[in-house]
Amino acid sequence: MKKTVLITGASSGFGKACAERFALAGHRLILLARRADRLHDLAAALGAQCDVTVIAADITDAHAVETAITHLRAPFDQPDILINNAGLALGLSPADEADMADWETMIATNVTALVRMTRLILPGMVQRDRGHIINIGSTAGHWPYPGGNVYGASKAFVQMFSRELRADLLGKKIKVSNIDPGMAETEFSLVRFNQAQEKADKVYEGTKPLSAQDIAEIVFWVCNTPAHVNINSLEVMPVCQAWGPLKVDRSMGFADE
Ligand code: NDP
Ligand code: 8X3
């Protein structure tokens, strides 16, 4: 059955790859991001495979997003799948040095905008008694690392919000899934390091990271499990990534006290 899939952050990385994957199966797409040129190019490229409409908006702009969503016209006005993917990390500074504006942008995008989009789409899903919300979290929401501070915390929020939604939606035929990728090569690091290409490249040097297509395949599979099956959460890393031991600082002088 053809479904309507609303993908936030569709101009790049996971969102774009999800658009391509769902287009391949002939689903109807609503693509949201700020970079209108990218969205229109993608819509033109996918137009032969499926119906596509574009919302060029900053997802943190509550008024713009609400206006765009409430003005969606048939056949785009009843999203079956919402992929809450738009998000970003900004900087890698320790908490006492981090830029407050970066923190606020991450919270506004990764948390507030995701919650707001969910609140806009969910009543229609409840009314129709069908739907699936996919929230893109991160391994950073489980496993802290130096400089992850607000980014990791924002993704921990996404995990718990996903579970809270499931609790509220029990009895409705609406699925909620949280997907937590580890290191994946997209524009993520370029954004984190303020377009410093060399610094971004270093993150992936000598590794085989996840690709955007790997994540899109997983999202597509999660959306195609039998009607009675809900994937609550799914964590995925490249084989070349795993946990290190907890760090111990032996130079703090406690031994001399
Ligand atoms: P990209 O930077 O490649 O893509 C991010 C997308 O989010 C872009 O389409 C961007 O569009 C959109 N976006 C960001 N801010 C806004 C905004 N204010 N309004 C609308 N759209 C916005 O990164 P990824 O594909 O890697 O990231 C997608 C998600 O996956 C994010 O939530 C990220 O935190 C998460 N993630 C990424 C991992 C990785 O290693 N790559 C691992 C785990 C999770 P535009 O700039 O055009 O607005
Ligand atoms: C992206 C993965 O480890 O760079 O969410 O934070 S990580």
CSV table of C-alpha atoms and ligand atoms in Angstrom, one decimal:
chain,number,residue,atom,x,y,z
A,1,MET,CA,0.0,0.0,0.0
A,2,LYS,CA,1.3,3.4,-0.9
A,3,LYS,CA,2.0,5.5,2.2
A,4,THR,CA,2.7,9.2,2.8
A,5,VAL,CA,6.1,9.7,4.5
A,6,LEU,CA,7.1,13.0,6.1
A,7,ILE,CA,10.9,13.2,6.4
A,8,THR,CA,12.5,16.1,8.3
A,9,GLY,CA,16.1,16.9,7.4
A,10,ALA,CA,15.7,15.5,3.9
A,11,SER,CA,18.2,17.7,2.1
A,12,SER,CA,21.2,15.6,3.2
A,13,GLY,CA,22.5,12.4,4.9
A,14,PHE,CA,20.0,10.0,6.5
A,15,GLY,CA,16.9,12.0,5.5
A,16,LYS,CA,17.9,12.2,1.9
A,17,ALA,CA,18.8,8.5,1.8
A,18,CYS,CA,15.4,7.7,3.4
A,19,ALA,CA,13.7,9.8,0.7
A,20,GLU,CA,15.5,7.8,-1.9
A,21,ARG,CA,14.7,4.4,-0.3
A,22,PHE,CA,11.0,5.2,0.2
A,23,ALA,CA,10.7,6.6,-3.3
A,24,LEU,CA,12.1,3.3,-4.6
A,25,ALA,CA,9.0,1.6,-3.1
A,26,GLY,CA,6.7,4.2,-4.7
A,27,HIS,CA,5.6,5.9,-1.5
A,28,ARG,CA,4.5,9.5,-1.4
A,29,LEU,CA,7.0,11.9,0.2
A,30,ILE,CA,6.9,15.2,2.1
A,31,LEU,CA,10.5,16.5,2.3
A,32,LEU,CA,11.4,19.2,4.9
A,33,ALA,CA,14.6,21.1,5.4
A,34,ARG,CA,16.0,24.6,5.1
A,35,ARG,CA,17.9,24.3,1.8
A,36,ALA,CA,15.2,24.7,-0.7
A,37,ASP,CA,17.5,24.2,-3.7
A,38,ARG,CA,18.5,20.8,-2.5
A,39,LEU,CA,15.0,19.7,-1.7
A,40,HIS,CA,13.8,20.8,-5.2
A,41,ASP,CA,16.6,18.9,-6.9
A,42,LEU,CA,15.8,15.8,-4.9
A,43,ALA,CA,12.1,16.1,-5.6
A,44,ALA,CA,12.9,16.4,-9.3
A,45,ALA,CA,15.2,13.4,-9.2
A,46,LEU,CA,12.6,11.3,-7.4
A,47,GLY,CA,9.5,12.6,-9.2
A,48,ALA,CA,9.5,9.8,-11.8
A,49,GLN,CA,9.2,7.2,-9.0
A,50,CYS,CA,6.7,8.8,-6.6
A,51,ASP,CA,4.7,11.9,-5.7
A,52,VAL,CA,6.8,14.5,-3.8
A,53,THR,CA,6.1,17.8,-2.1
A,54,VAL,CA,8.6,20.0,-0.4
A,55,ILE,CA,8.5,22.1,2.7
A,56,ALA,CA,11.5,24.5,2.7
A,57,ALA,CA,11.5,25.7,6.3
A,58,ASP,CA,13.6,26.0,9.4
A,59,ILE,CA,12.2,23.4,11.7
A,60,THR,CA,12.8,25.6,14.7
A,61,ASP,CA,10.4,28.2,13.3
A,62,ALA,CA,7.2,27.1,15.0
A,63,HIS,CA,4.9,29.4,12.9
A,64,ALA,CA,6.4,28.4,9.6
A,65,VAL,CA,6.3,24.7,10.3
A,66,GLU,CA,2.7,24.8,11.7
A,67,THR,CA,1.5,26.8,8.7
A,68,ALA,CA,3.2,24.5,6.2
A,69,ILE,CA,1.8,21.3,7.9
A,70,THR,CA,-1.7,22.6,8.3
A,71,HIS,CA,-1.7,23.7,4.6
A,72,LEU,CA,-0.7,20.3,3.3
A,73,ARG,CA,-3.3,19.4,0.7
A,74,ALA,CA,-4.6,16.0,-0.4
A,75,PRO,CA,-3.0,13.6,-1.1
A,76,PHE,CA,-0.2,14.8,1.2
A,77,ASP,CA,-2.4,15.8,4.2
A,78,GLN,CA,-2.5,12.5,6.1
A,79,PRO,CA,1.1,11.4,6.8
A,80,ASP,CA,1.3,7.6,7.7
A,81,ILE,CA,5.0,7.8,8.6
A,82,LEU,CA,6.8,10.6,10.3
A,83,ILE,CA,10.6,10.4,10.3
A,84,ASN,CA,11.9,12.9,12.9
A,85,ASN,CA,15.4,13.1,11.6
A,86,ALA,CA,16.4,16.8,11.3
A,87,GLY,CA,19.1,17.4,13.8
A,88,LEU,CA,22.6,18.5,14.5
A,89,ALA,CA,25.6,18.7,16.8
A,90,LEU,CA,27.5,22.0,17.1
A,91,GLY,CA,31.0,22.0,18.5
A,92,LEU,CA,32.9,19.6,20.7
A,93,SER,CA,33.9,22.0,23.5
A,94,PRO,CA,33.8,21.0,27.2
A,95,ALA,CA,30.7,22.2,29.0
A,96,ASP,CA,32.4,25.1,30.7
A,97,GLU,CA,33.6,26.5,27.4
A,98,ALA,CA,30.8,25.6,25.0
A,99,ASP,CA,28.9,28.3,23.1
A,100,MET,CA,25.5,28.9,24.8
A,101,ALA,CA,24.0,29.7,21.4
A,102,ASP,CA,25.1,26.3,20.0
A,103,TRP,CA,23.5,24.6,23.0
A,104,GLU,CA,20.3,26.5,22.4
A,105,THR,CA,20.3,25.6,18.7
A,106,MET,CA,20.8,21.9,19.4
A,107,ILE,CA,18.0,21.9,22.0
A,108,ALA,CA,15.7,23.9,19.7
A,109,THR,CA,16.3,21.5,16.7
A,110,ASN,CA,16.9,18.1,18.3
A,111,VAL,CA,14.3,18.4,21.1
A,112,THR,CA,11.8,21.2,20.8
A,113,ALA,CA,11.2,21.0,17.0
A,114,LEU,CA,11.0,17.2,17.1
A,115,VAL,CA,8.4,17.4,19.9
A,116,ARG,CA,6.5,20.1,18.1
A,117,MET,CA,6.4,18.2,14.8
A,118,THR,CA,5.2,15.1,16.7
A,119,ARG,CA,2.5,17.1,18.3
A,120,LEU,CA,1.3,18.5,15.0
A,121,ILE,CA,1.2,15.1,13.2
A,122,LEU,CA,0.0,12.8,16.0
A,123,PRO,CA,-3.6,13.9,16.4
A,124,GLY,CA,-4.3,12.9,12.7
A,125,MET,CA,-2.6,9.5,13.2
A,126,VAL,CA,-4.8,8.9,16.3
A,127,GLN,CA,-7.9,10.0,14.5
A,128,ARG,CA,-7.1,7.6,11.6
A,129,ASP,CA,-5.8,4.9,14.1
A,130,ARG,CA,-2.7,4.3,12.0
A,131,GLY,CA,0.8,5.6,11.8
A,132,HIS,CA,4.4,5.2,12.6
A,133,ILE,CA,6.8,7.7,14.1
A,134,ILE,CA,10.5,7.1,13.7
A,135,ASN,CA,12.7,9.2,15.9
A,136,ILE,CA,16.4,9.4,15.0
A,137,GLY,CA,18.4,9.5,18.2
A,138,SER,CA,22.1,8.6,18.5
A,139,THR,CA,24.5,6.3,20.4
A,140,ALA,CA,25.5,9.7,21.9
A,141,GLY,CA,22.2,9.5,23.8
A,142,HIS,CA,23.4,6.3,25.6
A,143,TRP,CA,27.2,6.7,25.9
A,144,PRO,CA,28.7,10.0,27.0
A,145,TYR,CA,31.9,11.3,25.5
A,146,PRO,CA,34.0,14.5,26.2
A,147,GLY,CA,32.4,17.4,24.3
A,148,GLY,CA,29.1,15.5,23.7
A,149,ASN,CA,27.4,17.3,26.5
A,150,VAL,CA,24.2,18.9,25.2
A,151,TYR,CA,24.1,16.9,21.9
A,152,GLY,CA,24.2,13.6,23.9
A,153,ALA,CA,21.6,14.9,26.3
A,154,SER,CA,19.3,16.0,23.5
A,155,LYS,CA,19.5,12.5,22.0
A,156,ALA,CA,18.8,10.9,25.4
A,157,PHE,CA,15.6,13.0,25.4
A,158,VAL,CA,14.7,11.5,22.0
A,159,GLN,CA,15.0,8.0,23.4
A,160,MET,CA,12.8,8.6,26.4
A,161,PHE,CA,10.3,10.7,24.5
A,162,SER,CA,9.9,7.7,22.1
A,163,ARG,CA,9.1,5.4,24.9
A,164,GLU,CA,6.8,7.8,26.6
A,165,LEU,CA,4.9,8.1,23.3
A,166,ARG,CA,4.5,4.3,23.2
A,167,ALA,CA,3.0,4.4,26.7
A,168,ASP,CA,0.5,7.0,25.7
A,169,LEU,CA,-0.4,5.3,22.5
A,170,LEU,CA,-1.1,1.8,23.9
A,171,GLY,CA,-4.4,0.7,22.4
A,172,LYS,CA,-3.9,2.6,19.2
A,173,LYS,CA,-2.5,1.1,16.0
A,174,ILE,CA,0.4,3.6,16.0
A,175,LYS,CA,4.0,2.5,16.1
A,176,VAL,CA,6.9,4.5,17.6
A,177,SER,CA,10.5,3.5,17.0
A,178,ASN,CA,13.7,5.1,18.1
A,179,ILE,CA,16.8,4.5,16.0
A,180,ASP,CA,20.2,5.2,17.5
A,181,PRO,CA,23.1,5.2,14.9
A,182,GLY,CA,26.7,5.4,15.8
A,183,MET,CA,29.4,6.9,13.6
A,184,ALA,CA,28.0,7.6,10.1
A,185,GLU,CA,29.6,9.6,7.3
A,186,THR,CA,27.2,12.4,6.3
A,187,GLU,CA,27.4,16.2,6.6
A,188,PHE,CA,27.1,15.7,10.3
A,189,SER,CA,30.8,16.4,11.2
A,190,LEU,CA,31.0,19.2,8.6
A,191,VAL,CA,28.1,20.9,10.5
A,192,ARG,CA,29.6,20.1,13.9
A,193,PHE,CA,32.9,21.7,12.9
A,194,ASN,CA,31.4,24.7,11.2
A,195,GLN,CA,32.3,23.5,7.7
A,196,ALA,CA,35.9,22.7,8.4
A,197,GLN,CA,36.3,19.9,5.9
A,198,GLU,CA,39.7,18.6,7.1
A,199,LYS,CA,38.5,18.3,10.6
A,200,ALA,CA,35.3,16.5,9.5
A,201,ASP,CA,37.4,14.1,7.3
A,202,LYS,CA,39.6,13.2,10.3
A,203,VAL,CA,36.5,11.8,12.1
A,204,TYR,CA,36.2,9.0,9.5
A,205,GLU,CA,39.9,8.6,8.6
A,206,GLY,CA,41.0,5.0,8.5
A,207,THR,CA,37.5,3.7,9.3
A,208,LYS,CA,34.5,2.2,7.5
A,209,PRO,CA,31.7,4.2,9.0
A,210,LEU,CA,28.0,3.6,8.6
A,211,SER,CA,26.6,5.2,5.4
A,212,ALA,CA,23.3,7.1,5.1
A,213,GLN,CA,22.1,4.3,3.0
A,214,ASP,CA,22.7,1.8,5.8
A,215,ILE,CA,20.5,3.8,8.0
A,216,ALA,CA,17.8,4.3,5.3
A,217,GLU,CA,17.6,0.5,4.8
A,218,ILE,CA,17.2,0.0,8.6
A,219,VAL,CA,14.4,2.7,8.7
A,220,PHE,CA,12.7,1.1,5.8
A,221,TRP,CA,12.8,-2.3,7.4
A,222,VAL,CA,11.5,-1.0,10.7
A,223,CYS,CA,8.6,0.6,8.8
A,224,ASN,CA,7.8,-2.7,7.2
A,225,THR,CA,7.6,-5.2,10.1
A,226,PRO,CA,4.2,-6.9,10.4
A,227,ALA,CA,1.3,-4.8,11.8
A,228,HIS,CA,1.5,-6.3,15.3
A,229,VAL,CA,5.3,-5.8,15.7
A,230,ASN,CA,6.8,-2.6,17.1
A,231,ILE,CA,10.6,-2.0,17.1
A,232,ASN,CA,11.0,0.1,20.2
A,233,SER,CA,14.6,1.0,19.8
A,234,LEU,CA,17.4,-0.1,17.7
A,235,GLU,CA,21.1,0.8,18.2
A,236,VAL,CA,23.5,0.4,15.3
A,237,MET,CA,27.3,1.0,15.0
A,238,PRO,CA,29.8,0.3,12.4
A,239,VAL,CA,31.9,-2.8,13.2
A,240,CYS,CA,35.0,-0.6,13.6
A,241,GLN,CA,33.3,1.2,16.6
A,242,ALA,CA,32.8,0.0,20.2
A,243,TRP,CA,33.1,1.2,23.8
A,244,GLY,CA,36.4,2.0,25.5
A,245,PRO,CA,37.0,1.5,29.2
A,246,LEU,CA,35.9,4.2,31.7
A,247,LYS,CA,38.7,6.7,32.1
A,248,VAL,CA,40.5,7.1,35.4
A,249,ASP,CA,42.6,10.2,36.1
A,250,ARG,CA,45.5,9.3,38.3
A,251,SER,CA,47.0,12.8,38.4
A,252,MET,CA,44.5,14.6,40.6
A,253,GLY,CA,46.5,14.3,43.8
A,254,PHE,CA,44.0,12.3,45.8
A,255,ALA,CA,46.7,9.6,46.6
A,256,ASP,CA,48.7,12.3,48.5
A,257,GLU,CA,45.7,13.4,50.8
B,1,NDP,P1,23.3,15.9,7.9
B,1,NDP,O1,24.0,17.1,8.4
B,1,NDP,O2,23.8,15.2,6.7
B,1,NDP,O3,21.7,16.1,7.8
B,1,NDP,C1,21.0,16.8,8.7
B,1,NDP,C2,19.7,17.3,8.1
B,1,NDP,O4,19.0,18.0,9.1
B,1,NDP,C3,19.9,18.1,6.9
B,1,NDP,O5,18.9,17.8,5.9
B,1,NDP,C4,19.5,19.5,7.4
B,1,NDP,O6,18.9,20.3,6.4
B,1,NDP,C5,18.5,19.2,8.5
B,1,NDP,N1,18.4,20.3,9.5
B,1,NDP,C6,19.3,20.7,10.4
B,1,NDP,N2,18.8,21.7,11.1
B,1,NDP,C7,17.6,22.0,10.5
B,1,NDP,C8,16.7,23.0,10.8
B,1,NDP,N3,16.8,24.0,11.7
B,1,NDP,N4,15.5,23.1,10.0
B,1,NDP,C9,15.3,22.1,9.1
B,1,NDP,N5,16.2,21.1,8.8
B,1,NDP,C10,17.3,21.1,9.5
B,1,NDP,O7,23.4,14.8,9.1
B,1,NDP,P2,22.8,13.3,9.4
B,1,NDP,O8,22.1,12.9,8.2
B,1,NDP,O9,24.0,12.5,9.9
B,1,NDP,O10,21.9,13.6,10.6
B,1,NDP,C11,20.5,13.3,10.6
B,1,NDP,C12,20.2,12.9,12.0
B,1,NDP,O11,20.9,11.8,12.5
B,1,NDP,C13,20.4,14.0,13.1
B,1,NDP,O12,19.4,14.1,14.0
B,1,NDP,C14,21.7,13.6,13.7
B,1,NDP,O13,21.8,14.0,15.0
B,1,NDP,C15,21.5,12.1,13.7
B,1,NDP,N6,22.7,11.2,13.8
B,1,NDP,C16,23.8,11.3,13.0
B,1,NDP,C17,24.8,10.5,13.2
B,1,NDP,C18,26.0,10.6,12.3
B,1,NDP,O14,27.1,10.1,12.7
B,1,NDP,N7,26.0,11.1,11.1
B,1,NDP,C19,24.8,9.4,14.1
B,1,NDP,C20,23.6,9.4,15.0
B,1,NDP,C21,22.6,10.2,14.8
B,1,NDP,P3,19.2,21.9,6.1
B,1,NDP,O15,20.6,22.2,6.6
B,1,NDP,O16,19.0,22.0,4.6
B,1,NDP,O17,18.2,22.6,6.9
B,2,8X3,C1,26.4,11.1,16.0
B,2,8X3,C2,27.3,10.1,16.6
B,2,8X3,O1,29.2,9.7,18.2
B,2,8X3,O2,29.4,11.6,16.7
B,2,8X3,O3,25.2,11.2,16.7
B,2,8X3,O4,27.9,11.7,18.5
B,2,8X3,S1,28.5,10.8,17.6
